[in-house]
Amino acid sequence: MTITPPALSVFETLESEVRSYCRSWPAVFDHARGARLTDEDGHTYLDFFAGAGSLNYGHNNPVLKRALLDYIERDGITHGLDMATTAKRAFLETFQNVILRPRDLPYKVMFPGPTGTNAVEAALKLARKVKGRESVVSFTNAFHGMSLGSLAVTGNAFKRAGAGIPLVHGTPMPFDNYFDGQVPDFLWFERLLEDRGSGLNKPAAVIVETVQGEGGVNVARAEWLRALQDLCHRQDMLLIVDDIQMGCGRTGAFFSFEEAGIVPDIVTLSKSISGYGLPMSLCLFAPELDVWEPGEHNGTFRGNNPAFVTAAAALDAYWTDGHMERQTKARGEQVEQTLLSLCAEEPTASFRGRGLVWGLEFTDPARASAVAARAFELGLLLETSGPRSEVVKLLPPLTITPEELDEGLRTLARSVRETAA
């Protein structure tokens, strides 16, 4: 398939220069279903991007679409701030019965606003309010959002520079394997905490991703996460897990931290929690942390009722038994075997991942971008990640069929071979 870039006049003349994904994928998309998108010229693309992880159940999932259309057709509440509605009640009851109770998680549920960064801001504010301290520890190569509080705990220098002001009250520490196993886990962090001369203010909390998606698909070991939770408990710090991209089944289990056997004090969810790509986020926390005053954190669009409808439908359809988790792990094994073979013939590449999030890293960062560009020409959407965009990131819908997954992996392998020097 040869794709001719379309005339993008109105996008180039009217839309801000801040646009990014459209530069990598110069097509005007018109409709989508499942794991495929189609542009206005009729070209079809297999989607290994899934709305940056917000479309775990694919585009226009028919089960979720039916629930949404039925709700709209009966004039269900669309905008509700934090008012009680039947749609919100149905979601809360389903989330409690399908997700929280089976995992023995007693979390309170907060609707902080429509996006992931809203959830992170709420988590940071709550942790500081509870502990009465300002500092929050994050990790190298972390990404937590683009608003100021979230940027302060984000590692990427390019994104941080966009703030335009100093980003304060955040302290970075080395993520798992940052020193290639040459330094014991948390040696530096714990030494700073215990040394009165270190200059480190006592943190209110630590925020972490179990798999750093934007940071390059860096996977934290289960034992590292357990040691981090233990450190937080011993040092009176709250543990916040940012599960915005890696939650909702992306790594297999509904929460990405389940495999490690930890129970964070605070969890942030967004992206695929609505199930349909509709804006929605949650901040979950232990009941004893619920010290908010009414209205102390609010937002006009924190009550997106159509998102509540599709979210409840997604939980009912995919999480009442263990099928989705088993399927995701099986699809992950399919990806792993392909990447294993691919890296055996490509000495400049290595890979890592869990479930259905994988990264293919190249020693030459330009190679990753070239692979993604060639994949687009061949009809496959891939993005790059990592501090130097050196990682090709695979993030297909969880509902992708084995045949579609194989097709995409063959296109990836072809793109790697055709961009070799």
CSV table of C-alpha atoms in Angstrom, one decimal, residues 31-38 58-62 65 404:
chain,number,residue,atom,x,y,z
A,31,HIS,CA,-14.0,6.1,10.7
A,32,ALA,CA,-12.8,3.2,12.8
A,33,ARG,CA,-13.9,-0.2,14.2
A,34,GLY,CA,-12.1,-2.6,16.4
A,35,ALA,CA,-8.3,-2.5,15.7
A,36,ARG,CA,-8.6,-0.6,12.4
A,37,LEU,CA,-9.0,3.0,11.2
A,38,THR,CA,-9.8,4.2,7.8
A,58,GLY,CA,-11.0,-1.1,20.4
A,59,HIS,CA,-12.6,1.6,18.3
A,60,ASN,CA,-16.4,1.8,18.5
A,61,ASN,CA,-16.7,-1.4,20.5
A,62,PRO,CA,-20.3,-2.6,19.5
A,65,LYS,CA,-21.7,1.7,21.6
A,404,GLU,CA,-4.7,-9.0,13.4
